[in-house]
Amino acid sequence: MERFDVIVVGAGPAGATAGRALAQAGLNVLVVERAATPGAKNVSGGLLYSRAVAEVYPEFWKHAPIERAIAAHQIVMLGEHTSTALDFRSAQAATPPFNAFSVLRAKLDPWLATQAEEAGASLISGVNVDALLVENGRVVGIQAGPDQIGADVVVVAEGTAGLLLKQAGLRGPHNPHDVSLGVKEVIALPPDVIEERFQCDAETGAAYTLVGSTGGVEGGGFIYTNKASLSVGVVVKIDSLYASGRHPHEILDAFKAHPLVQRLVRGGEVVEYSAQTVHRGGFHLATQLVGDGYVVAGSAARLLVNNVLTLRGMDFAITSAVEAAQAILQARFAGSYTAATLGNYVERLKATSIYQDWRTFKDAYGLMENPRLFSLYPDLAGEVLERLLTADTKPGSKALGALSEALKGKASWLTLSQDMLQIARGMVL
Amino acid sequence: MNIVALVKYSRDVTEIKVDPATSELRTAGVPERVGLIDKNVVEAAVRLKEATGAGLKVIALAPATARDSFKDVLAMGVDEVVLIEDPFDGEAEAGIVVRLLEAAIRKLDPVDVVLCGFASDDGYSFQVGPRLAERLRRPLLAYARGITPEGGGLRVEQNLDDRMQTVTAPLPALVSIDEEAFPPRRTTLMDALKAKKKPVNVWGIETELGLSRADLESSARIADTRLTGVVVRRQQRVLKGQDLGAMADELIDALEQAGVLKGAA
Amino acid sequence: MGDKPTILIWSEHPALARELVGAARQALGPGGDVALLAPTGVAVDIRSVDVVFTTESADESPEAWAALLAAAVSQTEPALVLVGATKLGLQVAPRLAERIGAGYAAWATGFTLEAGTGAVAARCSLYSGGALAYHQFKPGRVVLTAAPGALTAPADAPSPERIARQSTLTAEVDGIAPTVIGVRPKATSAARLEEAHAVIDIGQGVKAEEDLALIESVAALLDGQLACTRPLSSDRDWFPEWLGLSGKKVAPELSLLIGVSGAIQHIVGVRDSRVIAAVNNDENAAIFAQADVGVVADLYAFLPVLVERIKARGMRPAWQ
């Protein structure tokens, strides 16, 4: 049987980074990717938070195929015919070390994979790994079609679905409640149109996080500016989607039809459509990260920080891959690849700042369980402002009065204050 | 025995869109790849290699940056890829391409069998095989659906317009593969690993082929080519998700309005 | 070449040769000559031809035809050689171009020949019909191929009666042609697809040959002829002919496409239909962008209902 020191399954950000780190240390590494080219089958919203990534790929913005530095964040509540926004702009985010970049996976992933290859890893694309080879509860290699290939340790970086782990009996099925479906379109627009509509320049761009207008299905939308396209999508809870009986693309179409969104995307041509299940990123969903002969990295390990306003998967994947690789090197030094020796990965990961962020925002998960966040409050915000800003013939009222009027029959003051407290706990306090 | 398979690296024409307002072709960002027809050529060549124990090289005209695009072809069983670095960015007319291919084949001599597609995915003009046969002065066994080594030569089953025809020819010879013949095999992880060790050699037209760009350009017979897209002007009305009877009635109504159907007099 | 340009024509199909002669005559006007290399063993009654070459050779290989055409070229010195784009013609024409150093382009849908200079420009179908290429050739001889129906001359174009000079050509094929050791004719279709008012065009969505009965019941109601995509002909052998770039092209009142995915190579064959309707179970099938009206449904469930509704409503084809 052909053997490698390490086999990495998946050449996304986690797999490519693990492959690179291990090859740099002189190990004989095989990275297997199922898509014909890395990134071809990968879907993510498209924001790469840069701080953690720059620690692994110093000044990557000078070399990697990034789209725009995100210097403006809009947080928008979409009512049926209103929108209420918070517009945050930062000149600092437009200069090194930046905060986040918009990226297109079809470009970024091949670049990351090339870094691994240049470090000496063998990358094979277009091959599906059918199973993990397990002997006496220990992962000893992979099966791909007719071929079995052995390794001291397998890095499972297969992405969200986690099929190999499930199939090998190393993980139970996930609860549909913990999974969302993301549907996304890439909409081509000329750079000057994007820069005008999003008030940015040639190098910078904007990210919109939008809540509401997902047809009562719990979830939210996003719009990110690329160089010559927009990434536009909605992420909705799968159980809520099933209950609604609606098609995912209908939700996206309705979202795109909202006047605010429509103005931003109009005239563009849809050049790509994709759908992908994503974990909702709850801290309590953390899974077993190591076992005898394997480690799990990236979204296969359900590592995703979701605090409603930001969704961080790619930088978490890269960070986890580096820590996994370090743990493998330590285990190699010890000459054994058991759950115990590889367990150092978990300790290392817990010490990272992104892991701590994950724990910090653990209450955000419960916040996203609250249906009023998606259906009631976006309209409420619009209604209150409408009452305050509209000059009509009736006597006006102050904000609290307007809110009181708008709340009538929809929610009690008690509910409102409980929800505010929940929002505060999830995101502020 | 030595086999050469000619493989075209070209745009994926199914990805080329037409601007409905101006009829302009949008070719920017259209991916380039080894053609689908050319994968069949490689399959035919690998089968012949397996039947004869011959050596098998691929010749392709492509930018040097396309080296990685030939991994699949190597994994299928090709020994080596000769990549002629295209000085014309894929825009050269076929007459020039044929001269480049001819020079590369002659440099690899002795070559007993040259295989190519009946046409390319993009140009689809059926000309490289016959023109090469003229230049190399070798028999062309065109539109092959079956290739068998026989008595030091080849027997080929040809799919012609009005007949299937069996022909033989001594070597050296050219064979063009018929449409949809020889569907390519699936490759395995081990195939791909072996392919990593196989060479993709980049040849310059001046350095390796001894041709001059100026001479090639002067052999062009087309002075200028302008492209426009063909815009589909159909109503594109789609009926879906309804009761079958309702959709049948709507289809009948549409055909009646279009004057294709009429009601009982 | 002189100032009276000549166009030389050859196709092994008399009907296609006649079409090319018509197009050549129209392009030349009364001033130029049309020369024809006549198909073997076929009496060609073409009145608007100035020179006719016949051959007594029984060799119908592409090598032999290329040699004959090269001989005809040296006798007539044409500015342009027009060859029918059949599988044989598409072997012969590029060989000829290479041999005589001429410019070459395939799938012409139109051309111009300047009387004074002999300069040739051609409009050619490209990307399987998705685009048109306008080629301006450098001064010198040009070879073009054209598919049946691609170069249409008006039927009532005046065709002054010419008295053709006739001569017999012979040409030597040197020893590089393959040897034919067996021939199996293909069945030809009795159906006159080109004359049908309605064409019922089926693709790989139709799974089994038994299912043709269902398709035929639709065809009978619509007075349609059955046709198919290439795989159904070449791989499954259900029909001798197919529609598409490499097959036949039709332009009926109605083309009803059943289980056809909509690959452009096929659509070229039905694109000139007056009305295109399609049934396919894949909502994302490319065919829906090429049709006037499309139905997203399983054909096995939908067609019986369609037949029932057409009967119940007493509908019949408009031309009946």
Tab-separated table of N, CA, C and O in Angstrom, chain B residues 13 124 126-127 130-131 133-135 137 139-140 142-143 159-168 178-179 220-228 230 232 234-237 239-240 249 253 258-262 264, chain C residues 86-87 90-91 95 98-99 103-104 107 127 130-139 174 176 178-179 181-184 186 230 245-246 271 273-274 283 289-294 296 309 313-316 318 320:
chain	number	residue	atom	x	y	z
B	13	VAL	N	-16.745	26.735	-24.872
B	13	VAL	CA	-17.668	27.602	-25.623
B	13	VAL	C	-19.056	27.661	-25.004
B	13	VAL	O	-19.798	28.608	-25.231
B	124	TYR	N	-14.686	23.727	-34.304
B	124	TYR	CA	-15.585	22.766	-34.918
B	124	TYR	C	-15.516	22.842	-36.438
B	124	TYR	O	-16.518	22.753	-37.118
B	126	PHE	N	-13.340	20.916	-38.479
B	126	PHE	CA	-12.985	19.645	-39.123
B	126	PHE	C	-11.730	19.739	-39.981
B	126	PHE	O	-11.620	19.005	-40.954
B	127	GLN	N	-10.791	20.628	-39.684
B	127	GLN	CA	-9.746	20.799	-40.690
B	127	GLN	C	-8.359	20.324	-40.314
B	127	GLN	O	-7.540	20.090	-41.212
B	130	PRO	N	-7.325	16.541	-41.925
B	130	PRO	CA	-7.037	16.519	-43.363
B	130	PRO	C	-5.836	17.378	-43.758
B	130	PRO	O	-5.032	16.982	-44.613
B	131	ARG	N	-5.701	18.537	-43.139
B	131	ARG	CA	-4.581	19.421	-43.524
B	131	ARG	C	-3.255	18.815	-43.110
B	131	ARG	O	-2.269	18.904	-43.854
B	133	ALA	N	-2.648	15.652	-42.803
B	133	ALA	CA	-2.410	14.515	-43.694
B	133	ALA	C	-1.753	14.996	-44.978
B	133	ALA	O	-0.821	14.376	-45.500
B	134	GLU	N	-2.240	16.141	-45.482
B	134	GLU	CA	-1.638	16.719	-46.687
B	134	GLU	C	-0.181	17.095	-46.440
B	134	GLU	O	0.699	16.802	-47.242
B	135	ARG	N	0.072	17.746	-45.335
B	135	ARG	CA	1.426	18.249	-45.087
B	135	ARG	C	2.390	17.121	-44.760
B	135	ARG	O	3.558	17.175	-45.150
B	137	ARG	N	2.023	14.037	-45.669
B	137	ARG	CA	1.938	13.016	-46.711
B	137	ARG	C	1.754	11.642	-46.069
B	137	ARG	O	2.482	10.688	-46.355
B	139	PRO	N	-1.405	8.698	-44.829
B	139	PRO	CA	-2.831	8.386	-44.975
B	139	PRO	C	-3.610	8.847	-43.739
B	139	PRO	O	-3.104	8.781	-42.617
B	140	LEU	N	-4.842	9.325	-43.991
B	140	LEU	CA	-5.729	9.730	-42.896
B	140	LEU	C	-6.889	8.756	-42.821
B	140	LEU	O	-7.614	8.565	-43.800
B	142	ALA	N	-10.153	8.706	-41.273
B	142	ALA	CA	-10.974	9.733	-40.632
B	142	ALA	C	-12.216	9.150	-39.979
B	142	ALA	O	-12.678	8.080	-40.348
B	143	TYR	N	-12.761	9.873	-38.993
B	143	TYR	CA	-14.033	9.544	-38.329
B	143	TYR	C	-14.025	8.135	-37.754
B	143	TYR	O	-14.948	7.339	-37.973
B	159	ASN	N	-17.071	6.067	-39.522
B	159	ASN	CA	-18.486	6.432	-39.539
B	159	ASN	C	-18.674	7.580	-40.529
B	159	ASN	O	-18.416	8.741	-40.220
B	160	LEU	N	-19.113	7.244	-41.742
B	160	LEU	CA	-19.299	8.267	-42.778
B	160	LEU	C	-20.777	8.639	-42.859
B	160	LEU	O	-21.611	8.058	-42.183
B	161	ASP	N	-21.091	9.639	-43.719
B	161	ASP	CA	-22.475	10.113	-43.790
B	161	ASP	C	-23.460	8.999	-44.116
B	161	ASP	O	-24.490	8.859	-43.477
B	162	ASP	N	-23.127	8.211	-45.124
B	162	ASP	CA	-24.112	7.251	-45.626
B	162	ASP	C	-23.727	5.800	-45.377
B	162	ASP	O	-24.443	4.895	-45.766
B	163	ARG	N	-22.560	5.584	-44.778
B	163	ARG	CA	-22.124	4.206	-44.571
B	163	ARG	C	-21.086	4.090	-43.469
B	163	ARG	O	-20.409	5.066	-43.140
B	164	MET	N	-20.993	2.872	-42.927
B	164	MET	CA	-19.863	2.514	-42.079
B	164	MET	C	-18.859	1.860	-43.018
B	164	MET	O	-19.233	1.045	-43.856
B	165	GLN	N	-17.601	2.207	-42.868
B	165	GLN	CA	-16.617	1.707	-43.821
B	165	GLN	C	-15.388	1.237	-43.058
B	165	GLN	O	-14.934	1.906	-42.139
B	166	THR	N	-14.893	0.067	-43.421
B	166	THR	CA	-13.675	-0.434	-42.790
B	166	THR	C	-12.501	-0.189	-43.734
B	166	THR	O	-12.577	-0.535	-44.916
B	167	VAL	N	-11.465	0.444	-43.199
B	167	VAL	CA	-10.291	0.741	-44.032
B	167	VAL	C	-9.028	0.289	-43.304
B	167	VAL	O	-9.012	0.174	-42.078
B	168	THR	N	-7.992	0.029	-44.087
B	168	THR	CA	-6.691	-0.283	-43.503
B	168	THR	C	-5.658	0.655	-44.095
B	168	THR	O	-5.839	1.177	-45.197
B	178	ASP	N	-14.085	9.903	-34.363
B	178	ASP	CA	-15.443	10.348	-34.667
B	178	ASP	C	-16.104	10.972	-33.433
B	178	ASP	O	-15.696	10.723	-32.296
B	179	GLU	N	-17.147	11.744	-33.693
B	179	GLU	CA	-17.890	12.393	-32.616
B	179	GLU	C	-18.407	11.357	-31.615
B	179	GLU	O	-18.986	10.347	-31.998
B	220	ALA	N	-0.472	33.299	-42.964
B	220	ALA	CA	-1.909	33.447	-42.693
B	220	ALA	C	-2.634	33.839	-43.970
B	220	ALA	O	-2.122	34.611	-44.775
B	221	ARG	N	-3.816	33.290	-44.173
B	221	ARG	CA	-4.607	33.624	-45.363
B	221	ARG	C	-5.794	34.525	-45.008
B	221	ARG	O	-6.474	35.030	-45.885
B	222	ILE	N	-6.073	34.641	-43.727
B	222	ILE	CA	-7.186	35.491	-43.305
B	222	ILE	C	-6.599	36.793	-42.767
B	222	ILE	O	-5.733	36.779	-41.894
B	223	ALA	N	-7.061	37.912	-43.339
B	223	ALA	CA	-6.508	39.207	-42.943
B	223	ALA	C	-7.126	39.686	-41.646
B	223	ALA	O	-6.462	40.270	-40.793
B	224	ASP	N	-8.420	39.413	-41.494
B	224	ASP	CA	-9.125	40.000	-40.361
B	224	ASP	C	-10.374	39.176	-40.062
B	224	ASP	O	-11.045	38.720	-40.980
B	225	THR	N	-10.642	38.975	-38.788
B	225	THR	CA	-11.860	38.251	-38.399
B	225	THR	C	-12.587	39.048	-37.337
B	225	THR	O	-11.988	39.514	-36.375
B	226	ARG	N	-13.873	39.217	-37.554
B	226	ARG	CA	-14.698	39.926	-36.582
B	226	ARG	C	-15.776	38.941	-36.109
B	226	ARG	O	-16.347	38.212	-36.915
B	227	LEU	N	-16.028	38.905	-34.808
B	227	LEU	CA	-17.007	37.949	-34.278
B	227	LEU	C	-18.237	38.671	-33.736
B	227	LEU	O	-18.121	39.722	-33.121
B	228	THR	N	-19.397	38.109	-33.983
B	228	THR	CA	-20.583	38.598	-33.284
B	228	THR	C	-21.358	37.395	-32.775
B	228	THR	O	-21.285	36.310	-33.342
B	230	VAL	N	-24.784	35.204	-31.805
B	230	VAL	CA	-26.115	35.004	-32.349
B	230	VAL	C	-27.089	35.082	-31.180
B	230	VAL	O	-27.002	34.303	-30.239
B	232	VAL	N	-30.500	34.725	-29.283
B	232	VAL	CA	-31.726	33.938	-29.343
B	232	VAL	C	-32.913	34.872	-29.161
B	232	VAL	O	-32.957	35.643	-28.209
B	234	ARG	N	-36.357	34.088	-28.741
B	234	ARG	CA	-37.511	33.223	-28.474
B	234	ARG	C	-38.247	33.790	-27.281
B	234	ARG	O	-37.676	34.527	-26.470
B	235	GLN	N	-39.507	33.398	-27.139
B	235	GLN	CA	-40.306	34.003	-26.061
B	235	GLN	C	-39.925	33.471	-24.681
B	235	GLN	O	-40.176	34.111	-23.679
B	236	GLN	N	-39.364	32.281	-24.642
B	236	GLN	CA	-38.839	31.701	-23.394
B	236	GLN	C	-39.875	31.668	-22.281
B	236	GLN	O	-39.574	31.930	-21.123
B	237	ARG	N	-41.113	31.365	-22.642
B	237	ARG	CA	-42.148	31.244	-21.618
B	237	ARG	C	-42.063	29.836	-21.031
B	237	ARG	O	-42.004	28.865	-21.776
B	239	LEU	N	-43.702	26.995	-18.411
B	239	LEU	CA	-44.817	26.554	-17.573
B	239	LEU	C	-44.288	25.513	-16.611
B	239	LEU	O	-43.650	24.553	-17.033
B	240	LYS	N	-44.559	25.714	-15.314
B	240	LYS	CA	-44.062	24.726	-14.370
B	240	LYS	C	-44.900	24.704	-13.103
B	240	LYS	O	-45.643	25.640	-12.823
B	249	ASP	N	-53.248	22.569	-21.282
B	249	ASP	CA	-54.144	23.567	-21.866
B	249	ASP	C	-53.409	24.856	-22.200
B	249	ASP	O	-53.626	25.457	-23.249
B	253	ASP	N	-53.080	26.504	-25.800
B	253	ASP	CA	-53.465	27.908	-26.031
B	253	ASP	C	-52.332	28.669	-26.716
B	253	ASP	O	-52.550	29.428	-27.664
B	258	ALA	N	-50.121	31.125	-31.583
B	258	ALA	CA	-49.014	31.235	-32.532
B	258	ALA	C	-49.419	30.753	-33.916
B	258	ALA	O	-48.612	30.768	-34.848
B	259	GLY	N	-50.665	30.290	-34.046
B	259	GLY	CA	-51.153	29.871	-35.360
B	259	GLY	C	-50.671	28.503	-35.784
B	259	GLY	O	-50.657	28.177	-36.970
B	260	VAL	N	-50.290	27.698	-34.824
B	260	VAL	CA	-49.839	26.345	-35.149
B	260	VAL	C	-51.015	25.358	-35.042
B	260	VAL	O	-51.136	24.438	-35.815
B	261	LEU	N	-51.873	25.589	-34.048
B	261	LEU	CA	-53.053	24.742	-33.866
B	261	LEU	C	-54.305	25.577	-34.121
B	261	LEU	O	-54.304	26.796	-33.944
B	262	LYS	N	-55.376	24.895	-34.514
B	262	LYS	CA	-56.662	25.593	-34.602
B	262	LYS	C	-57.755	24.710	-34.022
B	262	LYS	O	-57.618	23.472	-34.009
B	264	ALA	N	-61.729	23.140	-33.554
B	264	ALA	CA	-62.671	22.519	-34.483
B	264	ALA	C	-63.449	23.607	-35.200
B	264	ALA	O	-63.858	24.601	-34.589
C	86	THR	N	-20.323	18.213	-46.088
C	86	THR	CA	-20.699	16.888	-45.618
C	86	THR	C	-19.459	16.299	-44.963
C	86	THR	O	-18.386	16.904	-44.986
C	87	LYS	N	-19.586	15.097	-44.390
C	87	LYS	CA	-18.401	14.499	-43.783
C	87	LYS	C	-17.309	14.277	-44.823
C	87	LYS	O	-16.128	14.374	-44.511
C	90	LEU	N	-15.959	17.893	-45.924
C	90	LEU	CA	-15.128	18.481	-44.868
C	90	LEU	C	-13.761	17.807	-44.764
C	90	LEU	O	-12.886	18.286	-44.044
C	91	GLN	N	-13.586	16.697	-45.444
C	91	GLN	CA	-12.240	16.126	-45.573
C	91	GLN	C	-11.546	16.680	-46.807
C	91	GLN	O	-10.348	16.920	-46.809
C	95	ARG	N	-8.068	19.674	-47.332
C	95	ARG	CA	-6.945	19.080	-48.068
C	95	ARG	C	-6.613	19.938	-49.286
C	95	ARG	O	-5.457	20.250	-49.558
C	98	GLU	N	-4.967	23.234	-48.358
C	98	GLU	CA	-3.566	23.043	-47.995
C	98	GLU	C	-2.728	22.804	-49.248
C	98	GLU	O	-1.637	23.355	-49.405
C	99	ARG	N	-3.285	22.014	-50.170
C	99	ARG	CA	-2.523	21.641	-51.370
C	99	ARG	C	-2.273	22.837	-52.273
C	99	ARG	O	-1.197	22.978	-52.839
C	103	GLY	N	-6.751	30.153	-48.747
C	103	GLY	CA	-7.378	30.429	-47.461
C	103	GLY	C	-8.549	29.485	-47.283
C	103	GLY	O	-9.117	28.995	-48.262
C	104	TYR	N	-8.897	29.201	-46.017
C	104	TYR	CA	-9.968	28.236	-45.803
C	104	TYR	C	-10.835	28.624	-44.617
C	104	TYR	O	-10.335	29.076	-43.587
C	107	TRP	N	-18.223	26.101	-42.712
C	107	TRP	CA	-19.579	26.493	-42.301
C	107	TRP	C	-19.947	27.903	-42.733
C	107	TRP	O	-20.461	28.694	-41.944
C	127	TYR	N	-18.580	28.478	-33.058
C	127	TYR	CA	-19.025	27.994	-31.748
C	127	TYR	C	-20.340	27.240	-31.894
C	127	TYR	O	-21.314	27.503	-31.183
C	130	GLY	N	-23.336	29.433	-32.158
C	130	GLY	CA	-23.555	30.456	-31.141
C	130	GLY	C	-23.025	31.816	-31.569
C	130	GLY	O	-23.353	32.830	-30.973
C	131	ALA	N	-22.195	31.821	-32.601
C	131	ALA	CA	-21.609	33.084	-33.043
C	131	ALA	C	-21.391	33.049	-34.547
C	131	ALA	O	-21.445	31.997	-35.178
C	132	LEU	N	-21.149	34.231	-35.098
C	132	LEU	CA	-20.796	34.343	-36.505
C	132	LEU	C	-19.416	34.977	-36.597
C	132	LEU	O	-19.105	35.906	-35.864
C	133	ALA	N	-18.589	34.435	-37.489
C	133	ALA	CA	-17.277	35.025	-37.747
C	133	ALA	C	-17.307	35.647	-39.135
C	133	ALA	O	-17.749	35.003	-40.083
C	134	TYR	N	-16.887	36.893	-39.216
C	134	TYR	CA	-16.771	37.567	-40.522
C	134	TYR	C	-15.295	37.587	-40.883
C	134	TYR	O	-14.519	38.304	-40.264
C	135	HIS	N	-14.916	36.776	-41.865
C	135	HIS	CA	-13.511	36.703	-42.272
C	135	HIS	C	-13.290	37.544	-43.519
C	135	HIS	O	-14.004	37.400	-44.504
C	136	GLN	N	-12.272	38.384	-43.470
C	136	GLN	CA	-11.813	39.048	-44.693
C	136	GLN	C	-10.522	38.345	-45.090
C	136	GLN	O	-9.545	38.365	-44.337
C	137	PHE	N	-10.521	37.693	-46.244
C	137	PHE	CA	-9.332	36.953	-46.659
C	137	PHE	C	-8.317	37.878	-47.310
C	137	PHE	O	-8.668	38.909	-47.895
C	138	LYS	N	-7.062	37.457	-47.192
C	138	LYS	CA	-6.016	38.166	-47.923
C	138	LYS	C	-6.199	37.885	-49.416
C	138	LYS	O	-6.864	36.919	-49.779
C	139	PRO	N	-5.623	38.701	-50.278
C	139	PRO	CA	-5.742	38.437	-51.717
C	139	PRO	C	-5.274	37.010	-52.007
C	139	PRO	O	-4.288	36.546	-51.434
C	174	ASP	N	-1.752	9.562	-55.343
C	174	ASP	CA	-0.558	8.774	-55.020
C	174	ASP	C	-0.879	7.809	-53.882
C	174	ASP	O	-1.972	7.816	-53.323
C	176	ILE	N	-1.120	7.164	-50.843
C	176	ILE	CA	-1.280	7.377	-49.402
C	176	ILE	C	-2.724	7.253	-48.923
C	176	ILE	O	-3.017	7.495	-47.765
C	178	PRO	N	-6.010	5.292	-47.615
C	178	PRO	CA	-6.277	3.988	-46.991
C	178	PRO	C	-6.993	3.055	-47.965
C	178	PRO	O	-7.595	3.505	-48.940
C	179	THR	N	-6.917	1.765	-47.685
C	179	THR	CA	-7.573	0.765	-48.523
C	179	THR	C	-8.918	0.405	-47.917
C	179	THR	O	-8.999	0.071	-46.734
C	181	ILE	N	-11.768	-1.992	-47.140
C	181	ILE	CA	-11.943	-3.444	-47.155
C	181	ILE	C	-13.373	-3.860	-46.810
C	181	ILE	O	-13.706	-5.035	-46.903
C	182	GLY	N	-14.218	-2.929	-46.455
C	182	GLY	CA	-15.598	-3.310	-46.177
C	182	GLY	C	-16.495	-2.095	-46.086
C	182	GLY	O	-16.061	-1.038	-45.627
C	183	VAL	N	-17.737	-2.235	-46.541
C	183	VAL	CA	-18.683	-1.128	-46.496
C	183	VAL	C	-20.034	-1.648	-46.020
C	183	VAL	O	-20.483	-2.701	-46.459
C	184	ARG	N	-20.621	-0.959	-45.098
C	184	ARG	CA	-21.957	-1.330	-44.633
C	184	ARG	C	-22.826	-0.086	-44.752
C	184	ARG	O	-22.649	0.878	-43.995
C	186	LYS	N	-25.701	2.658	-44.395
C	186	LYS	CA	-26.609	2.975	-43.295
C	186	LYS	C	-28.015	3.033	-43.862
C	186	LYS	O	-28.212	3.419	-45.009
C	230	ARG	N	-28.389	13.616	-31.843
C	230	ARG	CA	-27.364	12.714	-32.355
C	230	ARG	C	-27.199	11.411	-31.555
C	230	ARG	O	-27.115	10.335	-32.157
C	245	LEU	N	-25.915	20.427	-35.922
C	245	LEU	CA	-24.855	21.005	-36.728
C	245	LEU	C	-24.274	19.973	-37.669
C	245	LEU	O	-24.014	20.231	-38.827
C	246	SER	N	-24.060	18.753	-37.149
C	246	SER	CA	-23.457	17.725	-37.982
C	246	SER	C	-24.523	16.906	-38.690
C	246	SER	O	-24.212	15.979	-39.421
C	271	ARG	N	-33.211	25.531	-35.071
C	271	ARG	CA	-33.284	26.932	-34.684
C	271	ARG	C	-34.159	27.770	-35.604
C	271	ARG	O	-34.715	28.775	-35.197
C	273	SER	N	-36.966	26.963	-36.912
C	273	SER	CA	-38.393	26.649	-36.822
C	273	SER	C	-39.162	27.929	-36.487
C	273	SER	O	-38.653	28.784	-35.777
C	274	ARG	N	-40.419	28.016	-36.976
C	274	ARG	CA	-41.165	29.240	-36.658
C	274	ARG	C	-41.520	29.285	-35.181
C	274	ARG	O	-41.370	30.318	-34.528
C	283	GLU	N	-35.786	21.706	-14.928
C	283	GLU	CA	-36.102	23.125	-15.004
C	283	GLU	C	-34.914	23.952	-15.504
C	283	GLU	O	-35.066	24.997	-16.119
C	289	ALA	N	-34.314	28.175	-22.685
C	289	ALA	CA	-33.904	29.491	-23.180
C	289	ALA	C	-34.010	29.566	-24.703
C	289	ALA	O	-33.923	30.629	-25.295
C	290	GLN	N	-34.177	28.405	-25.333
C	290	GLN	CA	-34.197	28.360	-26.798
C	290	GLN	C	-35.615	28.162	-27.334
C	290	GLN	O	-35.802	28.008	-28.536
C	291	ALA	N	-36.583	28.095	-26.404
C	291	ALA	CA	-37.936	27.751	-26.828
C	291	ALA	C	-38.879	28.932	-26.642
C	291	ALA	O	-38.654	29.803	-25.803
C	292	ASP	N	-39.954	28.962	-27.431
C	292	ASP	CA	-40.988	29.969	-27.231
C	292	ASP	C	-41.817	29.615	-26.014
C	292	ASP	O	-42.171	30.466	-25.219
C	293	VAL	N	-42.136	28.337	-25.907
C	293	VAL	CA	-42.903	27.908	-24.745
C	293	VAL	C	-42.360	26.562	-24.274
C	293	VAL	O	-42.097	25.672	-25.084
C	294	GLY	N	-42.128	26.468	-22.976
C	294	GLY	CA	-41.564	25.249	-22.414
C	294	GLY	C	-42.423	24.729	-21.281
C	294	GLY	O	-43.070	25.508	-20.585
C	296	VAL	N	-42.145	22.344	-17.889
C	296	VAL	CA	-41.290	21.578	-16.990
C	296	VAL	C	-42.139	20.443	-16.427
C	296	VAL	O	-43.000	20.660	-15.577
C	309	ARG	N	-55.919	16.257	-23.961
C	309	ARG	CA	-56.471	17.614	-24.032
C	309	ARG	C	-56.625	18.083	-25.483
C	309	ARG	O	-57.578	18.763	-25.814
C	313	ARG	N	-60.304	18.959	-26.893
C	313	ARG	CA	-60.616	20.310	-27.364
C	313	ARG	C	-60.775	20.367	-28.873
C	313	ARG	O	-60.975	21.439	-29.437
C	314	GLY	N	-60.642	19.215	-29.521
C	314	GLY	CA	-60.838	19.163	-30.971
C	314	GLY	C	-59.833	20.013	-31.735
C	314	GLY	O	-60.145	20.596	-32.769
C	315	MET	N	-58.596	20.098	-31.216
C	315	MET	CA	-57.582	20.930	-31.883
C	315	MET	C	-56.915	20.124	-33.001
C	315	MET	O	-56.741	18.919	-32.894
C	316	ARG	N	-56.547	20.833	-34.055
C	316	ARG	CA	-55.762	20.177	-35.091
C	316	ARG	C	-54.758	21.176	-35.678
C	316	ARG	O	-54.903	22.393	-35.457
C	318	ALA	N	-52.856	23.807	-37.861
C	318	ALA	CA	-53.419	24.913	-38.634
C	318	ALA	C	-53.356	24.657	-40.139
C	318	ALA	O	-54.126	25.223	-40.895
C	320	GLN	N	-53.916	21.865	-41.639
C	320	GLN	CA	-54.763	20.759	-42.095
C	320	GLN	C	-56.182	21.233	-42.334
C	320	GLN	O	-56.679	22.092	-41.620
